[in-house]
CSV table of C-alpha atoms in Angstrom, one decimal:
chain,number,residue,atom,x,y,z
A,1,MET,CA,-30.2,25.2,17.6
A,2,SER,CA,-32.2,24.7,21.3
A,3,ARG,CA,-35.5,22.5,20.8
A,4,ARG,CA,-37.9,24.9,20.6
A,5,GLN,CA,-36.2,27.8,18.2
A,6,ASP,CA,-36.6,23.5,16.4
A,7,TYR,CA,-40.1,23.4,16.3
A,8,SER,CA,-41.0,26.9,15.3
A,9,TYR,CA,-40.8,26.4,11.9
A,10,TYR,CA,-44.4,24.6,13.2
A,11,THR,CA,-45.5,26.8,15.1
A,12,LYS,CA,-45.4,29.5,12.6
A,13,SER,CA,-47.2,27.2,10.2
A,14,LYS,CA,-50.5,25.6,9.6
A,15,GLU,CA,-49.5,23.8,6.5
A,16,ALA,CA,-46.2,22.2,8.2
A,17,GLN,CA,-48.5,21.0,11.0
A,18,GLN,CA,-50.4,19.4,9.1
A,19,GLN,CA,-48.1,17.5,7.3
A,20,LEU,CA,-46.6,16.5,10.9
A,21,TYR,CA,-49.6,15.1,12.4
A,22,LYS,CA,-50.1,13.2,8.8
A,23,ARG,CA,-46.3,12.0,9.2
A,24,SER,CA,-47.1,11.1,12.8
A,25,LEU,CA,-50.3,8.8,11.4
A,26,LEU,CA,-48.4,7.2,9.2
A,27,VAL,CA,-46.0,5.7,11.9
A,28,VAL,CA,-48.7,5.1,14.2
A,29,ILE,CA,-50.2,2.6,11.5
A,30,ILE,CA,-46.7,1.4,11.2
A,31,SER,CA,-46.5,0.3,13.9
A,32,GLN,CA,-49.4,-0.4,15.0
A,33,ILE,CA,-49.9,-3.3,12.3
A,34,PHE,CA,-46.0,-4.9,14.0
A,35,SER,CA,-48.1,-4.2,17.6
A,36,GLY,CA,-51.1,-5.6,16.4
A,37,ALA,CA,-49.3,-8.9,16.1
A,38,GLY,CA,-47.1,-9.3,19.9
A,39,LEU,CA,-51.2,-8.4,21.1
A,40,ALA,CA,-52.5,-12.2,20.3
A,41,ALA,CA,-49.9,-14.5,22.4
A,42,GLY,CA,-51.4,-13.3,26.2
A,43,ILE,CA,-54.7,-13.9,25.1
A,44,THR,CA,-54.7,-17.2,22.8
A,45,VAL,CA,-52.7,-18.9,24.7
A,46,GLY,CA,-51.1,-17.5,27.7
A,47,ALA,CA,-53.9,-19.3,29.6
A,48,LEU,CA,-53.1,-23.1,27.9
A,49,LEU,CA,-49.6,-22.2,28.7
A,50,ILE,CA,-49.9,-22.1,32.3
A,51,GLN,CA,-52.8,-25.0,33.0
A,52,ASP,CA,-50.7,-27.2,31.1
A,53,MET,CA,-47.4,-26.3,33.5
A,54,THR,CA,-49.4,-26.2,36.3
A,55,GLY,CA,-52.7,-27.8,36.3
A,56,ASN,CA,-54.5,-26.4,37.9
A,57,GLU,CA,-57.7,-24.3,35.6
A,58,SER,CA,-58.0,-21.8,38.8
A,59,LEU,CA,-54.9,-20.1,37.3
A,60,ALA,CA,-55.8,-19.8,33.6
A,61,GLY,CA,-56.9,-16.0,34.7
A,62,MET,CA,-53.5,-15.3,35.6
A,63,PRO,CA,-51.3,-14.9,32.0
A,64,ILE,CA,-54.3,-12.0,32.0
A,65,ALA,CA,-54.0,-11.3,35.6
A,66,LEU,CA,-50.1,-10.4,35.0
A,67,SER,CA,-49.7,-9.1,31.9
A,68,THR,CA,-52.5,-7.0,32.7
A,69,PHE,CA,-51.1,-6.1,36.0
A,70,GLY,CA,-47.7,-5.3,34.2
A,71,SER,CA,-49.6,-3.0,31.5
A,72,ALA,CA,-50.6,-0.8,33.9
A,73,PHE,CA,-47.1,-0.1,35.9
A,74,SER,CA,-45.5,0.5,31.9
A,75,ALA,CA,-48.7,2.8,31.0
A,76,TYR,CA,-48.0,5.3,34.4
A,77,LEU,CA,-43.7,5.2,33.6
A,78,VAL,CA,-44.5,5.3,29.0
A,79,GLY,CA,-47.1,8.4,30.1
A,80,ARG,CA,-44.3,9.9,32.4
A,81,LEU,CA,-42.2,9.5,29.6
A,82,SER,CA,-44.1,10.9,26.9
A,83,GLN,CA,-44.5,13.7,29.5
A,84,ARG,CA,-41.2,14.6,30.0
A,85,TYR,CA,-39.1,13.0,26.6
A,86,GLY,CA,-42.3,12.9,23.9
A,87,ARG,CA,-44.0,9.7,22.3
A,88,ARG,CA,-41.3,8.7,20.2
A,89,PHE,CA,-39.1,7.8,23.2
A,90,GLY,CA,-42.7,6.5,25.7
A,91,LEU,CA,-44.0,4.6,23.6
A,92,GLY,CA,-40.6,3.2,22.1
A,93,ALA,CA,-39.2,2.3,25.0
A,94,GLY,CA,-42.6,0.7,26.0
A,95,PHE,CA,-42.7,-1.5,22.8
A,96,ILE,CA,-39.1,-2.8,23.5
A,97,THR,CA,-39.4,-4.0,27.1
A,98,GLY,CA,-42.9,-6.0,25.8
A,99,GLY,CA,-40.6,-7.4,23.4
A,100,MET,CA,-37.9,-8.9,26.1
A,101,GLY,CA,-40.3,-10.1,28.1
A,102,ALA,CA,-42.3,-11.9,25.7
A,103,PHE,CA,-39.0,-13.5,24.7
A,104,GLY,CA,-38.7,-14.6,28.7
A,105,VAL,CA,-41.6,-16.2,28.8
A,106,ILE,CA,-40.7,-19.0,25.8
A,107,ILE,CA,-37.1,-18.6,28.3
A,108,ALA,CA,-39.0,-19.7,31.9
A,109,ALA,CA,-41.9,-22.1,29.4
A,110,PHE,CA,-38.4,-23.7,28.5
A,111,ILE,CA,-36.7,-24.0,31.5
A,112,GLY,CA,-40.3,-24.6,33.1
A,113,ASN,CA,-39.6,-22.2,35.2
A,114,LEU,CA,-43.0,-20.9,36.4
A,115,PRO,CA,-42.3,-18.1,39.3
A,116,LEU,CA,-40.0,-16.7,36.1
A,117,LEU,CA,-42.6,-17.1,33.9
A,118,PHE,CA,-44.3,-15.3,35.8
A,119,ILE,CA,-42.0,-12.3,36.0
A,120,PHE,CA,-41.8,-12.2,32.3
A,121,LEU,CA,-45.7,-12.0,31.7
A,122,PHE,CA,-45.7,-9.2,34.0
A,123,ILE,CA,-43.0,-7.6,32.1
A,124,TYR,CA,-44.6,-8.7,28.1
A,125,GLY,CA,-47.4,-6.1,29.8
A,126,ALA,CA,-45.3,-3.4,28.3
A,127,GLY,CA,-46.1,-3.7,25.0
A,128,THR,CA,-49.9,-4.0,25.5
A,129,SER,CA,-49.4,-1.2,27.5
A,130,SER,CA,-47.4,0.9,24.6
A,131,ASN,CA,-50.0,-0.7,22.0
A,132,MET,CA,-53.0,0.9,24.3
A,133,GLN,CA,-50.9,4.6,24.4
A,134,ALA,CA,-49.9,4.6,21.2
A,135,ARG,CA,-53.7,5.7,20.1
A,136,TYR,CA,-52.3,9.1,22.1
A,137,ALA,CA,-50.1,9.3,19.4
A,138,GLY,CA,-52.1,10.8,16.3
A,139,THR,CA,-53.8,13.0,18.1
A,140,ASP,CA,-51.5,15.3,18.8
A,141,LEU,CA,-51.5,17.8,16.9
A,142,ALA,CA,-55.3,17.5,15.6
A,143,ASN,CA,-58.4,19.6,16.6
A,144,GLU,CA,-61.3,18.5,17.9
A,145,LYS,CA,-63.4,17.2,15.2
A,146,GLN,CA,-60.5,14.6,14.6
A,147,ARG,CA,-59.7,13.2,18.0
A,148,ALA,CA,-61.8,9.9,17.7
A,149,THR,CA,-60.9,9.6,13.9
A,150,ALA,CA,-57.3,10.2,14.4
A,151,VAL,CA,-57.8,7.2,17.5
A,152,SER,CA,-59.9,5.0,15.2
A,153,ILE,CA,-56.7,5.1,12.4
A,154,ALA,CA,-54.3,3.7,14.9
A,155,LEU,CA,-56.8,1.2,16.3
A,156,VAL,CA,-57.6,0.1,13.0
A,157,SER,CA,-54.1,-0.6,12.6
A,158,THR,CA,-53.4,-3.0,14.7
A,159,THR,CA,-55.8,-5.4,12.8
A,160,VAL,CA,-53.7,-6.6,11.1
A,161,GLY,CA,-51.4,-8.1,12.7
A,162,ALA,CA,-53.9,-9.2,15.7
A,163,VAL,CA,-56.6,-10.4,13.4
A,164,ALA,CA,-53.6,-12.7,12.0
A,165,GLY,CA,-51.5,-13.2,15.3
A,166,PRO,CA,-54.1,-16.0,16.4
A,167,ASN,CA,-54.5,-17.0,13.7
A,168,LEU,CA,-51.0,-18.1,14.0
A,169,VAL,CA,-50.9,-20.5,17.3
A,170,LEU,CA,-50.6,-23.1,14.3
A,171,PRO,CA,-47.3,-22.9,12.5
A,172,MET,CA,-46.3,-20.9,15.1
A,173,GLY,CA,-46.2,-23.9,17.0
A,174,HIS,CA,-44.7,-26.0,14.2
A,175,VAL,CA,-41.7,-22.9,14.2
A,176,ALA,CA,-41.6,-23.2,18.0
A,177,ASP,CA,-40.9,-27.7,17.7
A,178,PHE,CA,-38.8,-27.3,15.0
A,179,ILE,CA,-36.0,-24.8,16.9
A,180,GLY,CA,-36.6,-26.9,20.4
A,181,ILE,CA,-39.3,-24.6,22.5
A,182,PRO,CA,-42.7,-26.0,23.9
A,183,SER,CA,-44.9,-25.4,20.9
A,184,LEU,CA,-47.7,-22.8,22.7
A,185,THR,CA,-44.5,-20.8,23.2
A,186,GLY,CA,-44.7,-20.0,19.0
A,187,VAL,CA,-47.0,-16.9,19.4
A,188,PHE,CA,-45.2,-15.4,22.1
A,189,LEU,CA,-42.0,-14.9,19.8
A,190,LEU,CA,-44.0,-13.5,17.1
A,191,ALA,CA,-44.6,-11.4,19.9
A,192,GLY,CA,-41.2,-10.7,20.8
A,193,VAL,CA,-40.1,-9.2,17.8
A,194,ALA,CA,-43.0,-7.9,16.6
A,195,TYR,CA,-42.9,-5.0,19.8
A,196,VAL,CA,-39.7,-4.4,19.8
A,197,LEU,CA,-40.7,-4.1,15.9
A,198,SER,CA,-42.7,-0.7,16.9
A,199,GLY,CA,-41.0,0.8,19.5
A,200,LEU,CA,-37.8,0.9,16.7
A,201,THR,CA,-40.2,2.1,14.2
A,202,PHE,CA,-41.2,4.5,16.7
A,203,LEU,CA,-37.8,5.5,18.2
A,204,LEU,CA,-36.8,5.9,14.3
A,205,PHE,CA,-39.3,7.9,12.5
A,206,LEU,CA,-41.4,9.7,14.2
A,207,ASN,CA,-38.9,12.7,14.8
A,208,PRO,CA,-39.7,15.3,15.7
A,209,ASP,CA,-42.7,13.7,17.7
A,210,PRO,CA,-46.0,15.0,17.6
A,211,LEU,CA,-46.4,15.9,21.7
A,212,MET,CA,-43.2,17.9,21.6
A,213,VAL,CA,-44.0,20.8,19.1
A,214,ALA,CA,-48.2,20.9,20.3
A,215,ARG,CA,-47.2,21.5,23.3
A,216,GLU,CA,-44.8,24.8,21.7
A,217,ILE,CA,-47.5,25.5,19.6
A,218,GLU,CA,-50.2,26.2,22.6
A,219,LEU,CA,-47.2,28.0,24.4
A,220,VAL,CA,-47.2,30.2,21.9
A,221,LYS,CA,-50.4,31.0,21.7
A,222,ARG,CA,-50.8,31.7,25.2
A,223,ARG,CA,-48.0,33.9,25.0
A,224,ASP,CA,-49.9,35.4,22.4
A,225,ARG,CA,-53.2,36.8,23.9
A,226,ASN,CA,-51.2,37.2,26.9
A,227,ASP,CA,-52.9,34.6,28.9
A,228,ALA,CA,-56.1,34.0,30.2
A,229,GLU,CA,-57.5,35.3,33.6
A,230,ASP,CA,-57.0,33.0,36.9
A,231,GLY,CA,-60.9,33.0,37.3
A,232,GLU,CA,-61.4,31.4,33.2
A,233,ILE,CA,-58.8,29.0,34.0
A,234,VAL,CA,-60.3,27.6,37.4
A,235,HIS,CA,-63.2,27.4,35.6
A,236,HIS,CA,-62.3,25.8,33.2
A,237,HIS,CA,-59.8,23.0,35.3
A,238,LYS,CA,-63.1,22.6,36.5
A,239,ALA,CA,-65.5,22.0,33.9
A,240,ASN,CA,-62.8,19.5,32.0
A,241,LYS,CA,-62.5,17.3,36.1
A,242,MET,CA,-66.2,15.8,35.4
A,243,GLY,CA,-65.2,14.9,32.1
A,244,ILE,CA,-61.8,13.3,33.2
A,245,TRP,CA,-63.2,10.9,35.7
A,246,VAL,CA,-66.6,10.4,32.7
A,247,GLY,CA,-64.3,9.4,30.5
A,248,GLY,CA,-61.8,7.1,32.4
A,249,ILE,CA,-64.8,5.2,34.0
A,250,VAL,CA,-66.2,4.4,30.5
A,251,LEU,CA,-63.2,3.2,29.7
A,252,VAL,CA,-62.5,0.4,32.7
A,253,LEU,CA,-65.7,-0.9,33.0
A,254,SER,CA,-65.3,-1.6,29.6
A,255,HIS,CA,-62.0,-3.2,29.7
A,256,GLY,CA,-62.8,-4.9,32.6
A,257,VAL,CA,-65.2,-6.2,30.6
A,258,MET,CA,-63.9,-7.4,28.2
A,259,VAL,CA,-61.1,-9.0,29.1
A,260,ALA,CA,-63.0,-10.3,32.2
A,261,ILE,CA,-64.9,-12.6,29.2
A,262,MET,CA,-62.2,-12.7,27.0
A,263,THR,CA,-60.0,-14.2,28.9
A,264,MET,CA,-61.6,-18.1,30.1
A,265,THR,CA,-63.4,-17.5,27.1
A,266,PRO,CA,-60.7,-20.1,25.0
A,267,VAL,CA,-60.8,-22.5,28.9
A,268,HIS,CA,-64.6,-23.0,28.2
A,269,MET,CA,-64.4,-23.9,24.3
A,270,GLN,CA,-62.0,-26.0,24.8
A,271,HIS,CA,-64.4,-27.7,27.7
A,272,HIS,CA,-66.5,-28.8,25.5
A,273,GLY,CA,-64.4,-29.9,23.0
A,274,ALA,CA,-63.6,-27.1,20.3
A,275,ALA,CA,-60.1,-27.4,18.8
A,276,ILE,CA,-57.2,-25.0,19.1
A,277,SER,CA,-58.2,-23.7,15.2
A,278,GLY,CA,-61.3,-23.5,16.8
A,279,ILE,CA,-59.6,-21.3,19.5
A,280,GLY,CA,-58.1,-19.4,17.3
A,281,LEU,CA,-60.4,-17.9,14.9
A,282,VAL,CA,-62.4,-16.4,17.1
A,283,ILE,CA,-59.6,-15.2,19.5
A,284,GLY,CA,-59.2,-13.6,15.9
A,285,LEU,CA,-62.7,-12.9,15.2
A,286,HIS,CA,-62.7,-11.3,18.9
A,287,ILE,CA,-59.5,-8.7,18.0
A,288,ALA,CA,-61.1,-8.0,14.1
A,289,GLY,CA,-63.8,-7.1,16.3
A,290,MET,CA,-61.8,-5.2,18.7
A,291,PHE,CA,-60.1,-2.9,16.5
A,292,LEU,CA,-62.0,-3.2,12.4
A,293,PRO,CA,-65.3,-1.4,13.2
A,294,SER,CA,-62.3,1.8,14.3
A,295,ILE,CA,-63.3,2.4,10.4
A,296,PHE,CA,-66.3,3.8,11.1
A,297,THR,CA,-66.6,4.1,14.9
A,298,GLY,CA,-64.0,7.6,14.9
A,299,VAL,CA,-66.2,9.6,12.7
A,300,LEU,CA,-69.6,8.5,14.5
A,301,VAL,CA,-67.4,9.3,18.1
A,302,ASP,CA,-67.2,13.0,16.5
A,303,ARG,CA,-69.5,13.3,14.1
A,304,ILE,CA,-73.6,11.7,16.6
A,305,GLY,CA,-71.1,12.7,19.8
A,306,ARG,CA,-69.2,11.1,22.8
A,307,PRO,CA,-72.0,10.2,25.0
A,308,VAL,CA,-74.7,8.5,22.4
A,309,MET,CA,-71.8,6.2,21.6
A,310,VAL,CA,-70.5,5.0,25.4
A,311,ILE,CA,-74.7,4.1,25.2
A,312,ALA,CA,-73.9,1.6,22.5
A,313,SER,CA,-70.6,0.4,24.0
A,314,GLY,CA,-72.7,-0.6,27.2
A,315,VAL,CA,-75.8,-1.9,25.3
A,316,THR,CA,-73.8,-4.4,23.0
A,317,LEU,CA,-71.2,-6.0,26.2
A,318,ALA,CA,-74.5,-6.6,27.2
A,319,ILE,CA,-75.7,-8.1,24.0
A,320,SER,CA,-72.7,-10.3,24.1
A,321,GLY,CA,-72.2,-11.2,27.4
A,322,THR,CA,-76.1,-12.4,27.3
A,323,LEU,CA,-75.2,-14.0,24.0
A,324,ALA,CA,-71.6,-16.1,25.6
A,325,ALA,CA,-73.9,-17.3,28.8
A,326,TYR,CA,-76.8,-18.9,26.8
A,327,VAL,CA,-74.8,-20.6,23.2
A,328,ALA,CA,-73.5,-23.8,22.7
A,329,GLY,CA,-69.3,-23.3,24.6
A,330,GLY,CA,-67.8,-25.7,22.2
A,331,SER,CA,-69.1,-24.3,19.1
A,332,VAL,CA,-67.4,-22.0,16.7
A,333,PHE,CA,-69.7,-20.4,14.8
A,334,TRP,CA,-72.2,-18.7,18.2
A,335,MET,CA,-68.6,-18.2,20.4
A,336,SER,CA,-67.3,-15.9,17.0
A,337,ILE,CA,-70.3,-14.0,16.9
A,338,SER,CA,-70.9,-13.4,20.9
A,339,LEU,CA,-66.7,-12.2,21.0
A,340,ILE,CA,-67.1,-10.3,18.1
A,341,LEU,CA,-70.4,-7.8,19.3
A,342,LEU,CA,-67.6,-8.2,22.8
A,343,GLY,CA,-64.5,-6.8,20.5
A,344,VAL,CA,-67.2,-3.7,19.0
A,345,GLY,CA,-68.6,-3.0,22.5
A,346,TRP,CA,-65.2,-2.2,23.8
A,347,ASN,CA,-64.0,-0.3,20.5
A,348,PHE,CA,-67.6,2.1,21.1
A,349,GLY,CA,-65.9,2.5,24.7
A,350,LEU,CA,-62.4,2.9,24.3
A,351,ILE,CA,-62.8,5.2,21.1
A,352,SER,CA,-65.5,7.2,22.4
A,353,GLY,CA,-63.7,7.0,26.2
A,354,THR,CA,-60.8,8.0,24.8
A,355,ALA,CA,-62.3,11.7,23.6
A,356,ILE,CA,-63.9,12.3,26.1
A,357,VAL,CA,-60.6,12.3,28.2
A,358,ILE,CA,-58.7,14.3,24.8
A,359,ASP,CA,-61.3,16.8,24.6
A,360,SER,CA,-60.9,17.4,28.9
A,361,THR,CA,-56.5,18.0,29.4
A,362,ASP,CA,-54.2,21.0,27.9
A,363,VAL,CA,-51.8,19.2,25.5
A,364,LEU,CA,-48.5,20.6,28.6
A,365,THR,CA,-50.4,17.7,30.8
A,366,ARG,CA,-52.0,15.8,28.6
A,367,ALA,CA,-49.3,12.4,28.5
A,368,LYS,CA,-49.3,12.2,32.1
A,369,ILE,CA,-53.0,12.6,32.6
A,370,GLN,CA,-53.6,10.2,30.4
A,371,GLY,CA,-50.9,7.4,31.1
A,372,SER,CA,-52.6,8.0,34.9
A,373,ILE,CA,-55.9,6.6,33.9
A,374,ASP,CA,-54.8,3.8,31.5
A,375,VAL,CA,-53.2,3.3,34.7
A,376,PHE,CA,-56.1,2.2,36.0
A,377,VAL,CA,-58.2,0.9,32.8
A,378,ALA,CA,-54.8,-2.3,33.0
A,379,LEU,CA,-55.8,-2.2,36.7
A,380,ALA,CA,-58.9,-3.3,35.1
A,381,GLY,CA,-57.9,-5.9,33.1
A,382,THR,CA,-56.5,-7.1,36.1
A,383,VAL,CA,-59.0,-7.6,38.0
A,384,GLY,CA,-60.6,-8.7,35.4
A,385,GLY,CA,-58.5,-11.3,34.9
A,386,LEU,CA,-57.9,-13.0,37.8
A,387,ALA,CA,-61.7,-12.8,38.9
A,388,SER,CA,-62.4,-14.4,35.9
A,389,GLY,CA,-60.4,-17.7,36.3
A,390,ILE,CA,-62.4,-17.6,40.1
A,391,VAL,CA,-66.1,-16.8,38.7
A,392,VAL,CA,-65.2,-19.9,36.0
A,393,ALA,CA,-63.9,-22.0,38.7
A,394,TYR,CA,-66.5,-22.1,41.3
A,395,SER,CA,-69.9,-20.5,39.6
A,396,GLY,CA,-69.4,-21.2,35.5
A,397,PHE,CA,-69.4,-19.4,32.6
A,398,SER,CA,-72.7,-18.2,32.7
A,399,MET,CA,-71.7,-16.5,35.6
A,400,LEU,CA,-69.0,-14.4,35.1
A,401,SER,CA,-71.2,-13.5,31.4
A,402,PHE,CA,-74.2,-12.2,33.1
A,403,LEU,CA,-71.9,-9.9,36.0
A,404,GLY,CA,-69.9,-8.7,32.9
A,405,THR,CA,-74.2,-7.7,31.2
A,406,TYR,CA,-74.9,-6.0,34.8
A,407,ILE,CA,-71.5,-4.2,34.5
A,408,SER,CA,-71.7,-3.1,30.8
A,409,LEU,CA,-75.4,-1.6,32.0
A,410,LEU,CA,-73.4,0.3,34.1
A,411,LEU,CA,-72.0,3.5,31.4
A,412,ILE,CA,-76.0,4.1,30.6
A,413,PRO,CA,-77.1,6.0,33.5
A,414,LEU,CA,-73.1,7.7,33.9
A,415,ILE,CA,-74.0,8.9,30.2
A,416,ILE,CA,-76.9,9.9,31.5
A,417,TRP,CA,-75.3,11.4,35.2
A,418,MET,CA,-72.5,13.4,33.2
A,419,ARG,CA,-75.7,14.2,30.6
A,420,TYR,CA,-77.5,16.2,34.0
A,421,LYS,CA,-74.1,17.8,35.2
A,422,GLN,CA,-73.7,19.7,31.9
A,423,LYS,CA,-77.3,21.1,32.0
A,424,LYS,CA,-77.2,21.8,35.2
A,425,SER,CA,-73.9,23.3,35.0
A,426,SER,CA,-74.8,25.7,31.5
A,427,VAL,CA,-77.7,26.6,33.3
A,428,GLN,CA,-75.8,27.9,36.1
A,429,THR,CA,-73.4,29.4,34.5
A,430,VAL,CA,-76.0,31.7,32.4
């Protein structure tokens, strides 16, 4: 029996489609719980590990930069694999690769080999890109009014592992000491196991693949209506090209700002006398701010609109940057407030930007476009991670925070421009 015949049951039954949609979301939820724990390693102790090995503060941004650069490279590959073979194989391979990178970081730190550490930090980034692209897996069978909500369900599932991860730095450090590896790499041990489990969850349980089913449903619809007129197809793609650009820019700017400020927060707090447990708490709350609001964000994006939530993202990120520039670096309370807002602003931008991208793409090419956009999102993280260390080393953490505030506010004129172009286009059409 061919693959297309296997999917015929779903193309003929709305009830079957809904069942598969719910089942796919469940698989995504389980996977994201595991992978959330994997995100914490590079964020919480990556900068401290490099600083400990090199004694050079200006290189503190390298772990985030390398892992996000690896995330960019793997985002392209995961997107292409998903386009050709489905989410199941694309995401499964990405997560397992990220897990292998985490285990490699432990080996490199144990033998004190800095070049090898950089290589495995790059490979470790595959877990991050897979975690991000997993949010799309729940949207393949969602309708237009469910898409942002489906993304939010995937993100909020990440909260469980992502919040627990940074707060397990000390316990995992004790585990690392017990088995004879550097204590700062203990959380990478957690990341390796978490990513591998996440990948196996997709490989074993995401079957049938929702993207392949959605693609077959779309092909059947097109055959049933005997294809649209050529002119209508061209107009459709022209109308959505702007949405792809705007959604992509929202994702790039919000992610770049978040990574830049987040990367240097542990170093900034350590310089002001904060304990590693306090730093772990701040990063844990930050990650909670990144993912936990998804309970409400997806519903808001679907109900009050994508543009409003993009503006909310820009304003929230700007408030966070301004606050981070002025509060005491050693204050766990105030740094927590700032970093929570940083996470919330990122969350607003991610879900609204993702929804704009999904709205603007065709299911037959969606995975490839999503992967390509996530490449630029990850590159923004790379630039943010690299630049953050340099800016802080030469101009201070306050200057970094002010730069983040300025960039965040650019989201507002971007949305105003998009609404103007949409209104102009609708007038011309009429």
